[in-house]
CSV table of C-alpha atoms and ligand atoms in Angstrom, one decimal:
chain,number,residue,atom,x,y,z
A,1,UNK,CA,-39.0,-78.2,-56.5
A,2,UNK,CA,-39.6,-82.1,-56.6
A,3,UNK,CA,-40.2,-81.8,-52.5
A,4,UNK,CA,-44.1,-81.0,-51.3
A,5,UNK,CA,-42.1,-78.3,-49.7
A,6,UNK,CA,-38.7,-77.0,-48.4
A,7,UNK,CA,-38.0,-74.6,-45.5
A,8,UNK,CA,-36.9,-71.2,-46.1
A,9,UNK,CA,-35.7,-68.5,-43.5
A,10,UNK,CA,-37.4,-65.2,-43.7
A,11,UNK,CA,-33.6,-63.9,-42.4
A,12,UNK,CA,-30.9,-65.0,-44.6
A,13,UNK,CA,-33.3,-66.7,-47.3
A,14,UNK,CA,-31.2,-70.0,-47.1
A,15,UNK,CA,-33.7,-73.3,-48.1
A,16,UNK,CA,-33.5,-76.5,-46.4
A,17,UNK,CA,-34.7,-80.1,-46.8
A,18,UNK,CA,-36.9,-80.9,-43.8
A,19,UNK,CA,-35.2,-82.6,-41.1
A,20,UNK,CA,-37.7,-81.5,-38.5
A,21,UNK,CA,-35.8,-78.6,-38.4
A,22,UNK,CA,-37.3,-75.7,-36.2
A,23,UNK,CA,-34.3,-73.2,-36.5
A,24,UNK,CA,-32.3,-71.7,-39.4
A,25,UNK,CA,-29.0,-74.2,-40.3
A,26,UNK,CA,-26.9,-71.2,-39.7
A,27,UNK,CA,-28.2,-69.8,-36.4
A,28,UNK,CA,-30.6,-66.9,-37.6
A,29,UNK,CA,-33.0,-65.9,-34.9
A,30,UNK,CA,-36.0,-66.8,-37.0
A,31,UNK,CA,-39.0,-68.3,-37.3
A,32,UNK,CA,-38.4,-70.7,-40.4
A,33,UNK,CA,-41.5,-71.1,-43.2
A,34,UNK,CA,-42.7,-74.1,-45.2
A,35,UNK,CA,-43.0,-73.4,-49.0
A,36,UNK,CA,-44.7,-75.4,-50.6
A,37,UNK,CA,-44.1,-76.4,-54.1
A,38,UNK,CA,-48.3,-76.6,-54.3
A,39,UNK,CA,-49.3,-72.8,-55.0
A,40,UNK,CA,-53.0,-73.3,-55.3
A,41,UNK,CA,-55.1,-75.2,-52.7
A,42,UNK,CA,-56.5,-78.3,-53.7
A,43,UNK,CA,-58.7,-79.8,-50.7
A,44,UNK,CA,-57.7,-83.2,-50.4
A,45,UNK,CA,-60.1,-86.5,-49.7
A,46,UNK,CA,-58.4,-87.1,-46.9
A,47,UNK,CA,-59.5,-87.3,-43.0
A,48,UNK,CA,-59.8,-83.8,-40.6
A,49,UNK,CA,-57.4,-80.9,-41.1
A,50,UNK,CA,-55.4,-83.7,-43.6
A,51,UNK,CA,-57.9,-82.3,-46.1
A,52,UNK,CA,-55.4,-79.4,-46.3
A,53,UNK,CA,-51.9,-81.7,-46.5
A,54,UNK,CA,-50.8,-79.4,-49.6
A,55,UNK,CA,-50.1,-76.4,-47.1
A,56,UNK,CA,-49.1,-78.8,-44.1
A,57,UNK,CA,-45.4,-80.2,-43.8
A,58,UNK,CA,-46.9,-83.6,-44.0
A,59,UNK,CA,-46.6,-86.5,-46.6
A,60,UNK,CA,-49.4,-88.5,-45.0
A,61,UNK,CA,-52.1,-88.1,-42.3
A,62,UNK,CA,-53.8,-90.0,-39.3
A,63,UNK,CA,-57.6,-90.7,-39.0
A,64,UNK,CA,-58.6,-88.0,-37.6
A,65,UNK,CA,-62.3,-85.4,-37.6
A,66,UNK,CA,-60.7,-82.8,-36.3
A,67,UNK,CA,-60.8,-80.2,-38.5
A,68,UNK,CA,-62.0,-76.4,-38.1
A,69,UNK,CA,-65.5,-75.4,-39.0
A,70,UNK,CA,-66.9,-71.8,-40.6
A,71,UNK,CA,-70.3,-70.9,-40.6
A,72,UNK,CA,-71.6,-67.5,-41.1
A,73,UNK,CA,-73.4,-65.8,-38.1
A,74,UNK,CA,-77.2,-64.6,-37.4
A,75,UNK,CA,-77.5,-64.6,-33.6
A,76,UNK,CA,-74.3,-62.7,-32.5
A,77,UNK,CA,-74.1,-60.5,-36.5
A,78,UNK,CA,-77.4,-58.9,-36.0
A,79,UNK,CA,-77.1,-58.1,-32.0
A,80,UNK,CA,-74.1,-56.1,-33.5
A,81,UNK,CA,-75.4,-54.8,-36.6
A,82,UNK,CA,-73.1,-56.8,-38.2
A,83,UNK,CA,-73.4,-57.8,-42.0
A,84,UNK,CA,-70.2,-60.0,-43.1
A,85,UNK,CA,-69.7,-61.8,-40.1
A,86,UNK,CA,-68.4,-65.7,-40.1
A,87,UNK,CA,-67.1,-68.2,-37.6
A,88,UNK,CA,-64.3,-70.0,-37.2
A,89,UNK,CA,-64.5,-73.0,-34.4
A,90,UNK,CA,-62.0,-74.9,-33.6
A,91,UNK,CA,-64.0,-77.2,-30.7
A,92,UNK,CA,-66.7,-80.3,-30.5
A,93,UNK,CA,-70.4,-79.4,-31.6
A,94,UNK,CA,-71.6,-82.3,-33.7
A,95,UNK,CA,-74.7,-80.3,-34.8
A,96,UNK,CA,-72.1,-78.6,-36.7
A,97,UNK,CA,-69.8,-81.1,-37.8
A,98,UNK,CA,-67.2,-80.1,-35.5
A,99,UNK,CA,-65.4,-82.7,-33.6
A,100,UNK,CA,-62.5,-81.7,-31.8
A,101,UNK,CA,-62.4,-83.9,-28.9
A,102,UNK,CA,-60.5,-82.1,-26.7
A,103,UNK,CA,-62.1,-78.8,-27.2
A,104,UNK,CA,-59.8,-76.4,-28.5
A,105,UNK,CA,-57.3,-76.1,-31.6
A,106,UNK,CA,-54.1,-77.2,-30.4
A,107,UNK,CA,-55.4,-80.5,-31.6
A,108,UNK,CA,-55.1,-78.8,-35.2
A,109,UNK,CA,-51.2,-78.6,-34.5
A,110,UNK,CA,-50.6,-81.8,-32.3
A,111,UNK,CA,-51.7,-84.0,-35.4
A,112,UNK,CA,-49.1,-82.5,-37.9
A,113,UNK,CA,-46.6,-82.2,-35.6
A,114,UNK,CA,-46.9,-85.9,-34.9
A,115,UNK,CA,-47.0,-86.9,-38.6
A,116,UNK,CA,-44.4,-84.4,-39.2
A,117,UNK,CA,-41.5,-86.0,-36.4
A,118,UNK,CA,-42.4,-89.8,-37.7
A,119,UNK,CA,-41.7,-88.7,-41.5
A,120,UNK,CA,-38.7,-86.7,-40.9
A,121,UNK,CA,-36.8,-88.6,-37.9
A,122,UNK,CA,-38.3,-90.8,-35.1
A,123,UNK,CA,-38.5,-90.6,-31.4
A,124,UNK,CA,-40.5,-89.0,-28.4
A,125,UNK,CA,-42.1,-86.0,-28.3
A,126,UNK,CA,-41.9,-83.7,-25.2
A,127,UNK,CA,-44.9,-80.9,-24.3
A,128,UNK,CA,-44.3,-78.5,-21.6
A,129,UNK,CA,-47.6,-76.9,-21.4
A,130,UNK,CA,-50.5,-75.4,-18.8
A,131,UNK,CA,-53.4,-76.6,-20.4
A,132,UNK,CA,-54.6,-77.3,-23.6
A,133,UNK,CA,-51.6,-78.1,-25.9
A,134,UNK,CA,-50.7,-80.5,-23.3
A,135,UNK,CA,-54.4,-82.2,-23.9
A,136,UNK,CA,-54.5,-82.1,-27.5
A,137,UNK,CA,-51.4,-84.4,-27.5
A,138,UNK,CA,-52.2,-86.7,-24.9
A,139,UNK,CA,-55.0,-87.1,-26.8
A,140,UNK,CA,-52.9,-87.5,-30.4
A,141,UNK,CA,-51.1,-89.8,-28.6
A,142,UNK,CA,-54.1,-92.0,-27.2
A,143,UNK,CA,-55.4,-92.0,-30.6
A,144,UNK,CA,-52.0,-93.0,-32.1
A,145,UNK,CA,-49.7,-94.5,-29.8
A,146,UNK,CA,-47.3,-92.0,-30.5
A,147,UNK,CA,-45.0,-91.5,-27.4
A,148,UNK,CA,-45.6,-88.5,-25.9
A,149,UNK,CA,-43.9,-86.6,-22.6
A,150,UNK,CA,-46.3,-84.4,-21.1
A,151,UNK,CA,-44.9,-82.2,-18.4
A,152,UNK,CA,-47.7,-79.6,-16.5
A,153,UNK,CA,-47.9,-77.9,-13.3
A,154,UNK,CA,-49.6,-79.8,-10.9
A,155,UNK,CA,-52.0,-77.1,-10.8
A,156,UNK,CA,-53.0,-78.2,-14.7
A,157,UNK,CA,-52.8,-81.8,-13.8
A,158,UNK,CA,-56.8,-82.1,-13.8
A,159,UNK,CA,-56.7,-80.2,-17.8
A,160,UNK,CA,-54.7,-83.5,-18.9
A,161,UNK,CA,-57.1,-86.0,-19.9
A,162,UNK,CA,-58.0,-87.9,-23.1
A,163,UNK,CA,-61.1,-89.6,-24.8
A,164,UNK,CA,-59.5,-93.0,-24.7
A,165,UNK,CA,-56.5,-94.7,-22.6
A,166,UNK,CA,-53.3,-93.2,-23.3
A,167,UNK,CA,-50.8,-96.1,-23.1
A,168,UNK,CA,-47.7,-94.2,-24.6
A,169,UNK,CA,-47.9,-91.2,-22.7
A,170,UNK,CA,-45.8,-90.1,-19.8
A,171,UNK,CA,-47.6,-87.1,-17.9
A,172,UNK,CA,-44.9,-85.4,-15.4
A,173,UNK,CA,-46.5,-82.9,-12.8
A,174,UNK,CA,-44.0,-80.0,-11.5
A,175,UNK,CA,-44.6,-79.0,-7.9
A,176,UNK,CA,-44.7,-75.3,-9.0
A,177,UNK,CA,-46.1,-72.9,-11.9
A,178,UNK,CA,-45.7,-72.9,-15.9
A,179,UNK,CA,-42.3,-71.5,-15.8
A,180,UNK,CA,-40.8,-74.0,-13.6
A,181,UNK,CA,-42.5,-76.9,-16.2
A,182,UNK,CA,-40.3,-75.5,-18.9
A,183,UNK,CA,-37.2,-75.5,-16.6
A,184,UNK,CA,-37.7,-79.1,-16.3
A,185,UNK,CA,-39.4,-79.8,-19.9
A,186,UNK,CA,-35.9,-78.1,-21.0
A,187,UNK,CA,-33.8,-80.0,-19.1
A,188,UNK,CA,-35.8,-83.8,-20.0
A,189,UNK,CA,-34.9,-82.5,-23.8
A,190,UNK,CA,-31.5,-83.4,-23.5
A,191,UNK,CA,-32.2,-87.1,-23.3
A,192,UNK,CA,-31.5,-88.8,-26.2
A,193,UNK,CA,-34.6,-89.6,-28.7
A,194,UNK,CA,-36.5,-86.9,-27.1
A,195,UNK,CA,-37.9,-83.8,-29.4
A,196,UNK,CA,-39.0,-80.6,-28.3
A,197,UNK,CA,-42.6,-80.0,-30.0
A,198,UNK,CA,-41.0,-76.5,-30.6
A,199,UNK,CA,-44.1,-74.1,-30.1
A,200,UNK,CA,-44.3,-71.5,-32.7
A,201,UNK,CA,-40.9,-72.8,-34.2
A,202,UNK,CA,-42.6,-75.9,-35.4
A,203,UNK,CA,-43.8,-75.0,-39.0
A,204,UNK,CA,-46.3,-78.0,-38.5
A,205,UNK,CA,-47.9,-76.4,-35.5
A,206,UNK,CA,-48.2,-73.3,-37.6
A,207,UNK,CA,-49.3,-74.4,-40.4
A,208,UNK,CA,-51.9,-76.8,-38.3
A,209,UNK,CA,-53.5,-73.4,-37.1
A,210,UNK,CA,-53.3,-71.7,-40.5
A,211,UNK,CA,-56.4,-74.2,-41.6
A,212,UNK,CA,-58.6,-72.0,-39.4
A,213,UNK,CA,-57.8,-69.2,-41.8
A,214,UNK,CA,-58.1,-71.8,-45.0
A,215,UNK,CA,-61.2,-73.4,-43.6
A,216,UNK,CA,-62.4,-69.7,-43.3
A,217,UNK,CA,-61.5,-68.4,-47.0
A,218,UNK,CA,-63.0,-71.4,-49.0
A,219,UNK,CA,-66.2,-71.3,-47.1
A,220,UNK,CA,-66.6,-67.8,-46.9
A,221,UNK,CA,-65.5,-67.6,-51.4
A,222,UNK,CA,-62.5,-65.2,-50.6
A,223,UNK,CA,-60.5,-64.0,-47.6
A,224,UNK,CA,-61.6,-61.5,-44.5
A,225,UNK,CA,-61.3,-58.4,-44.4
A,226,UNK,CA,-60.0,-59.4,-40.6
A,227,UNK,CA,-58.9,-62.4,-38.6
A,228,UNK,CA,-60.1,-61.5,-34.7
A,229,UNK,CA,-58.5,-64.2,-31.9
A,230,UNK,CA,-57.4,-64.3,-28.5
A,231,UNK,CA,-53.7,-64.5,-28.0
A,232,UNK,CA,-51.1,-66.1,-25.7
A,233,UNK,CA,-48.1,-66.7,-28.0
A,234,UNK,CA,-49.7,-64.8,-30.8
A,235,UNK,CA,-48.8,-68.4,-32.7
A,236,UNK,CA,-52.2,-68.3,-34.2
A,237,UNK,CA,-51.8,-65.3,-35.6
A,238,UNK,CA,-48.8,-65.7,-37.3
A,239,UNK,CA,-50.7,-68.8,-38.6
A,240,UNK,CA,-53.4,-67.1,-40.5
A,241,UNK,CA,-51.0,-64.2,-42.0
A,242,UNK,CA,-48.8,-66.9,-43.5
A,243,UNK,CA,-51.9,-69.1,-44.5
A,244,UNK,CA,-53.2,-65.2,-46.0
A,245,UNK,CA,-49.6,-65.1,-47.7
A,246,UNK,CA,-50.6,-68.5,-49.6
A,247,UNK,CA,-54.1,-67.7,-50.3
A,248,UNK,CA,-53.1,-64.2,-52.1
A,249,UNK,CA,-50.7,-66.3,-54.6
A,250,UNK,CA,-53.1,-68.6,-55.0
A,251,UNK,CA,-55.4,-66.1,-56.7
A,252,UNK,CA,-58.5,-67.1,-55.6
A,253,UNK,CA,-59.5,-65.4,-52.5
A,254,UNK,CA,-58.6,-61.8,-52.9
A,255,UNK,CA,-55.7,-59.7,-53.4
A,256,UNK,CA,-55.7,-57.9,-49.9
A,257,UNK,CA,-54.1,-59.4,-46.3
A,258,UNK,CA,-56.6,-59.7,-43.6
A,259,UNK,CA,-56.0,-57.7,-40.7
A,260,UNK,CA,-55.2,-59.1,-37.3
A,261,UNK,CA,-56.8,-57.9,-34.3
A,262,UNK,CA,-55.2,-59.9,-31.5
A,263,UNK,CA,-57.0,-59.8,-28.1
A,264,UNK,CA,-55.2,-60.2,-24.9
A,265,UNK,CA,-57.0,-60.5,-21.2
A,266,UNK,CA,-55.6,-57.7,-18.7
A,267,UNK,CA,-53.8,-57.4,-16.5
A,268,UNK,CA,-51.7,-59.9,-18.4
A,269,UNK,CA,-50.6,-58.1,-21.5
A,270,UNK,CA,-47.2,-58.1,-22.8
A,271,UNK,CA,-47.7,-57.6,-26.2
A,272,UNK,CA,-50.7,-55.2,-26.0
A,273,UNK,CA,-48.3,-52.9,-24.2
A,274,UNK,CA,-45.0,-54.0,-26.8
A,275,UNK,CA,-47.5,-53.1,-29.6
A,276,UNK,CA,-49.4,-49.9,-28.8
A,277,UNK,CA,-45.9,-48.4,-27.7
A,278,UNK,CA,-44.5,-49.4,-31.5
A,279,UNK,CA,-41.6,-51.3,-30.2
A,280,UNK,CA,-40.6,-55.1,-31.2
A,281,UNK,CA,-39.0,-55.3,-28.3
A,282,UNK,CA,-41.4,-56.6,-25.1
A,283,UNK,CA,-39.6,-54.8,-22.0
A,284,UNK,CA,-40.5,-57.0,-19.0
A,285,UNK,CA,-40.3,-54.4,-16.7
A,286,UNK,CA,-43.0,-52.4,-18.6
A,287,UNK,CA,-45.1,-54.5,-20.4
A,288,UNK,CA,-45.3,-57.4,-17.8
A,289,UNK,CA,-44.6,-55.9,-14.0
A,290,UNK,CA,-45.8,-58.1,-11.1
A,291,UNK,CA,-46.1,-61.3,-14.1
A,292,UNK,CA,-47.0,-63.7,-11.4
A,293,UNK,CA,-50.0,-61.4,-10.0
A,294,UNK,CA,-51.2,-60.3,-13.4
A,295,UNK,CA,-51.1,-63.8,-14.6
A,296,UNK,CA,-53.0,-65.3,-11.1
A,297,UNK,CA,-56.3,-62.4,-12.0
A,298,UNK,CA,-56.6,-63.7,-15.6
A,299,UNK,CA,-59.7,-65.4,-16.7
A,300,UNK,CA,-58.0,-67.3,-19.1
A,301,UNK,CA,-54.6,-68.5,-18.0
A,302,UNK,CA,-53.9,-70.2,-21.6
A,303,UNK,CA,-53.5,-66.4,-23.1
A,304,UNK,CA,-50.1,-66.0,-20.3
A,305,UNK,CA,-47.4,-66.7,-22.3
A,306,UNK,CA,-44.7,-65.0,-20.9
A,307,UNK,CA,-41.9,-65.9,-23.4
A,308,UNK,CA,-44.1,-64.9,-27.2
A,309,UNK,CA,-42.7,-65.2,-30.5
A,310,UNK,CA,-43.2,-61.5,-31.1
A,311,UNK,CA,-40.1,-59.8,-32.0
A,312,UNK,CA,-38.4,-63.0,-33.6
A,313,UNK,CA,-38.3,-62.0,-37.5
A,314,UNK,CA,-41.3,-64.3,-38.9
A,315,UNK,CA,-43.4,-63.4,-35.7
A,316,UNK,CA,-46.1,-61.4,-34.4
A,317,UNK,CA,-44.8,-58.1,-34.8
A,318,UNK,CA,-43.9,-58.7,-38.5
A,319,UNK,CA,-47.3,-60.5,-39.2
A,320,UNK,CA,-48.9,-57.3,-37.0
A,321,UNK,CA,-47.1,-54.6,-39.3
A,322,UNK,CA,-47.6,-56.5,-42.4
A,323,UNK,CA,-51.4,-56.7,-42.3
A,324,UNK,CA,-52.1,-53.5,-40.9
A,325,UNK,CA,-53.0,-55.2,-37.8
A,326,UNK,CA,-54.5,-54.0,-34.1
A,327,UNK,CA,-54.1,-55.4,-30.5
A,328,UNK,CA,-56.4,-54.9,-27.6
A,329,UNK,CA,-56.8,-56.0,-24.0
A,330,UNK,CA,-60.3,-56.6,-22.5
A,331,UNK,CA,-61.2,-57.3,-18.6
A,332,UNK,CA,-61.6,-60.7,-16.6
A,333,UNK,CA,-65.6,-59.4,-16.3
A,334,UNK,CA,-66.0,-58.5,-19.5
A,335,UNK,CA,-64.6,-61.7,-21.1
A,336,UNK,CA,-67.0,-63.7,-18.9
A,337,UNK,CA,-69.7,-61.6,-19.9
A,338,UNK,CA,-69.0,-62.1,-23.6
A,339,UNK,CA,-68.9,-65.9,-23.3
A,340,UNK,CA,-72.1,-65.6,-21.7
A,341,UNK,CA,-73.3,-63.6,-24.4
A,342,UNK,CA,-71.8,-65.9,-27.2
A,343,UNK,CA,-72.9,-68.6,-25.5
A,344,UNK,CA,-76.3,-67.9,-25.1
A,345,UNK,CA,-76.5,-66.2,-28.7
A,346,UNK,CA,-74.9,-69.2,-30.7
A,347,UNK,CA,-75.7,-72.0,-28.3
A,348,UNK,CA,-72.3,-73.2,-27.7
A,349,UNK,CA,-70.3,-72.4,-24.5
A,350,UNK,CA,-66.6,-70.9,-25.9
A,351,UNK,CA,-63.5,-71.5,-24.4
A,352,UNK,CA,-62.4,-68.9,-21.7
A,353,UNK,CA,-59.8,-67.4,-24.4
A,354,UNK,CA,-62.3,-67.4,-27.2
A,355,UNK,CA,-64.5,-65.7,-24.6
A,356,UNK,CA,-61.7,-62.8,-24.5
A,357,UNK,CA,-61.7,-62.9,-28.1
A,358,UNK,CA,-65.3,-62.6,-28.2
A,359,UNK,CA,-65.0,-59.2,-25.4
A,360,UNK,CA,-62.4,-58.1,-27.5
A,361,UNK,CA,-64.0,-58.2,-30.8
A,362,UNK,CA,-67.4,-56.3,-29.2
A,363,UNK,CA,-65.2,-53.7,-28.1
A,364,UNK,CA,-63.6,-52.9,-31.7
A,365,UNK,CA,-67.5,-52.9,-33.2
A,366,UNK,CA,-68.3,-50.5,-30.5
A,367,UNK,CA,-65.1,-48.3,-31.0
A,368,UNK,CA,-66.0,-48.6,-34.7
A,369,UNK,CA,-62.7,-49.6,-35.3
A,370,UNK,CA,-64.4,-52.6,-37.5
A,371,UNK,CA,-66.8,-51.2,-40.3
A,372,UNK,CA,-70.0,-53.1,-39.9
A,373,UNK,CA,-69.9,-54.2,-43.8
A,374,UNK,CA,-66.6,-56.0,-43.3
A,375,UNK,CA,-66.2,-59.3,-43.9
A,376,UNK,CA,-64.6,-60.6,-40.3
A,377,UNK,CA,-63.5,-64.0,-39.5
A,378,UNK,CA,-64.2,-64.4,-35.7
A,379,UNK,CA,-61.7,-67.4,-34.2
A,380,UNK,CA,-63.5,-69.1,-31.6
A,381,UNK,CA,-60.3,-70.7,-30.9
A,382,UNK,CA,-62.3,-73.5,-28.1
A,383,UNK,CA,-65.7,-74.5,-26.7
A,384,UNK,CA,-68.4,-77.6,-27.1
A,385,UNK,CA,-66.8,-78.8,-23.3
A,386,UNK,CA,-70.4,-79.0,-21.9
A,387,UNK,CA,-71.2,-81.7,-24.6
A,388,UNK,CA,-67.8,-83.6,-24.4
A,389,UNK,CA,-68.3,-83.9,-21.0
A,390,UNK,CA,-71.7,-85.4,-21.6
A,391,UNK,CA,-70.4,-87.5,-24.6
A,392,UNK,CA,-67.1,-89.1,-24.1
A,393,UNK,CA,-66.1,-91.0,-21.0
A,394,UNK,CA,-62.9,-89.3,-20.2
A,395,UNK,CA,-60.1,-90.5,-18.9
A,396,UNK,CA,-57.5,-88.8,-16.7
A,397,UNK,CA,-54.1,-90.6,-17.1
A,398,UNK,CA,-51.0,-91.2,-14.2
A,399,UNK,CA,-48.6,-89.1,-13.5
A,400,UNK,CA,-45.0,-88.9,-11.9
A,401,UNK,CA,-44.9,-86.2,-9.5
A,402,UNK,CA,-41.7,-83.6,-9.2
A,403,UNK,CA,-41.2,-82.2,-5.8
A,404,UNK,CA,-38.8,-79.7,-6.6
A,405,UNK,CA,-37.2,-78.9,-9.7
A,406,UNK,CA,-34.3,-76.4,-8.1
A,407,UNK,CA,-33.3,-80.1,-6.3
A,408,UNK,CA,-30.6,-81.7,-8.6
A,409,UNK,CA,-31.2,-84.7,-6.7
A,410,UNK,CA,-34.8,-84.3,-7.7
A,411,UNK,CA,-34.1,-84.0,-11.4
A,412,UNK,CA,-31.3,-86.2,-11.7
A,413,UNK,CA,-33.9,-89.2,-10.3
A,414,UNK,CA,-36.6,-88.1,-12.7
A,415,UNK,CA,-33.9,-87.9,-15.7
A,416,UNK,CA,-33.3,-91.6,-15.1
A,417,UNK,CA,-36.6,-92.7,-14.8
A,418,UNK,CA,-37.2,-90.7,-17.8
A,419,UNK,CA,-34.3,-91.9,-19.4
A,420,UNK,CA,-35.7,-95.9,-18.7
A,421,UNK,CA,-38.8,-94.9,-20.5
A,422,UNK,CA,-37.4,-93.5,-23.5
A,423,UNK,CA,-35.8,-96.4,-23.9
A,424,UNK,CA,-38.9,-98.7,-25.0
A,425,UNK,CA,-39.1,-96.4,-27.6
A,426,UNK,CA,-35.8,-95.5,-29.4
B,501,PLP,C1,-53.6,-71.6,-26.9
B,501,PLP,C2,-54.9,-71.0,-27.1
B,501,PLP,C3,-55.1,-69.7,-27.6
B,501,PLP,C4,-53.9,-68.8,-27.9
B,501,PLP,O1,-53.2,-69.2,-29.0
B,501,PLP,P1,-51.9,-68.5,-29.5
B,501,PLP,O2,-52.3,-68.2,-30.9
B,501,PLP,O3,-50.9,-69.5,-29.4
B,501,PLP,O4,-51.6,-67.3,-28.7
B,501,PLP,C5,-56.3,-69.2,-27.8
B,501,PLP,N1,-57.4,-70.0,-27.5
B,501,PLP,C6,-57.3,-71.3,-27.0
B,501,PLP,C7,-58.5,-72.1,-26.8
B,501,PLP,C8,-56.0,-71.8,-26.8
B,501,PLP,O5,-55.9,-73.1,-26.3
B,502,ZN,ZN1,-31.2,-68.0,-41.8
């Protein structure tokens, strides 16, 4: 293989030359992978999560510090009686070297992703998101000037905001929830020259999260015997069993899969439900009733994915089974309790998901479902806002607003105006 890598589906097998491809050439529901012809990991002197490039579908990189940190805990690992236990944050805390600016590790797939579509074709990106991806590539695109179409409920409008001016970046608020921002994110994709960012279809936004699990294994000397993480999509997951997949053939970190344990935050929990019932199917009716309620009592609204890449071959039921893996809910209370607790033992204030993470990962110590001499890699997945916000000047950028995306009128006017920005670009 003369190519740094080639995409292979788990489905059919077939490979392919990267074309920013995010589905199987001959119409397998799958989650395509990146192999890469580099089978052992050599860190690279190159900015942020670049330092990884041999297991990212990139040929270069962008100056960049974000990067995921591991450091191995005293506070949190003796509180729990806890031997083995290390750290992965993906957030801003320049006491530890950490500086995501935006606060949470979407920004470790928003970079590849943007290196990946300028190598392999060129035009706009388009983000339908509630939160933090949405963030993580305004901010990509700030840093950058890659164009970028950002499309949130207004609800999310005040979760958009960068560390410097955005002047590429189009930031479209819906009149409604998450679901009607993908209707209209969806329908903006036809345009010519605009890309979907793809979500866990993208093998650069996988692979961007997988460092969390690299980042983990070289400082830690080997893998863990678990990978612990709040989940929305589950994306993350899948990211650190196929970063696992790669460390194992690389020889060098163990022989053995880490186990998943993926925590979701009731009453919102779709694949919780999917999971402990042993179906790879998620049954709406069963596994998310009332979906609008459930999602409104959440503490964390980033972990409401509605739409997961669970049963999709490649996904999170595959990764699940494959590493002898567990998922488990927690409560709204005890999630804010846990953050508390993190907070107050490590001295940084998580994200709300990594706080559910956190709840979810004290539960499986007090079920004894972890061992307390296992080696655990604990995903604080966000956090360090209290110090951005007393750091960085940020800066909130303009928006178009949609009144109604039912109204063909409606969409057909923010088409064209869409459509007239494009244009600059492609
Ligand atoms: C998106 C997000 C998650 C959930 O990630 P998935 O692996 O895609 O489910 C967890 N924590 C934070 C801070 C996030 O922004
Ligand atoms: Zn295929």
């Amino acid at each position: 293989m003369d190519e740094h890598y080639l995409l292979t589906c788990p489905v059919c097998k077939k490979q392919f030359s990267d074309t920013y491809l995010l589905t199987c050439k001959t119409g397998c529901f799958s989650l395509l992978r990146a192999d890469y012809s580099a089978k052992s990991l050599t860190l690279r002197n190159l900015p942020g999560i670049f330092k990884y490039r041999d297991w990212l579908p990139v040929m270069g990189s962008l100056p960049t510090c974000s990067s995921p940190i591991c450091f191995k805990s005293s506070m949190l690992a003796a509180h729990l009686g806890l031997k083995n236990l290390w750290i992965g944050f993906s957030g801003y805390w320049p006491l530890r070297d950490a500086y995501v600016n935006t606060g949470s590790f979407k920004e470790f797939e928003a970079y590849p992703t943007v290196v990946r579509l300028r190598e392999r074709t060129s035009g706009v990106i388009l983000v339908s998101s509630a939160g933090n991806t949405g963030r993580a590539f305004a901010q990509v695109s700030a840093e950058t000037d890659q164009p970028v179409i950002i499309v949130v409920p207004v609800s999310a409008r005040e979760r958009i905001w960068t560390t410097l001016p955005a002047k590429n970046l189009l930031l479209i608020t819906v009149d409604g929830d998450y679901t009607d921002a993908i209707t209209l994110g969806n329908a903006l994709c036809s345009i010519p020259g605009i890309y979907s960012e793809g979500g866990a279809k993208n093998v650069a936004r996988r692979d961007g999260m997988g460092t969390v699990m690299l980042e983990g294994a070289v400082t830690i000397g080997k893998m863990p015997d678990w990978y612990i993480q709040g989940v929305g999509s589950g994306t993350g997951g899948i990211a650190a069993w196929e970063a696992s997949i790669r460390l194992i053939k690389d020889g060098r970190f163990g022989s053995d899969l880490p186990r998943l344990l993926l925590i979701q935050n009731e009453p919102f929990i779709p694949m919780v439900r999917a999971w402990q019932a042993g179906r790879r199917e998620i049954i709406p009716d069963l596994d998310m009733p009332d979906a609008k309620g459930a999602i409104s009592q959440v503490y964390s609204d980033v972990l409401t994915n509605r739409a997961p890449p669970y049963a999709i071959p490649g996904g999170v039921y595959d990764a699940l089974s494959e590493t002898g893996g567990l998922m488990d809910s927690v409560s709204s209370e005890a999630a804010r309790e846990a953050g508390a607790l993190f907070h107050r033992l490590e001295g940084i204030d998580p994200d709300p998901a990594a706080a559910v993470c956190v709840a979810g990962f004290i539960k499986a110590v007090h079920n004894q479902v972890i061992d307390p001499k296992a080696t655990i890699l604990l995903s604080i997945t966000g956090g360090g806002y209290e110090i951005i916000n007393q750091d960085m000047r940020i800066v909130h950028p303009p928006d178009i607003k949609v009144e109604n995306v039912l109204n063909e009128q409606c969409t057909n006017s923010i088409k064209r105006q869409v459509t007239t920005w494009v244009s600059q670009y492609v």
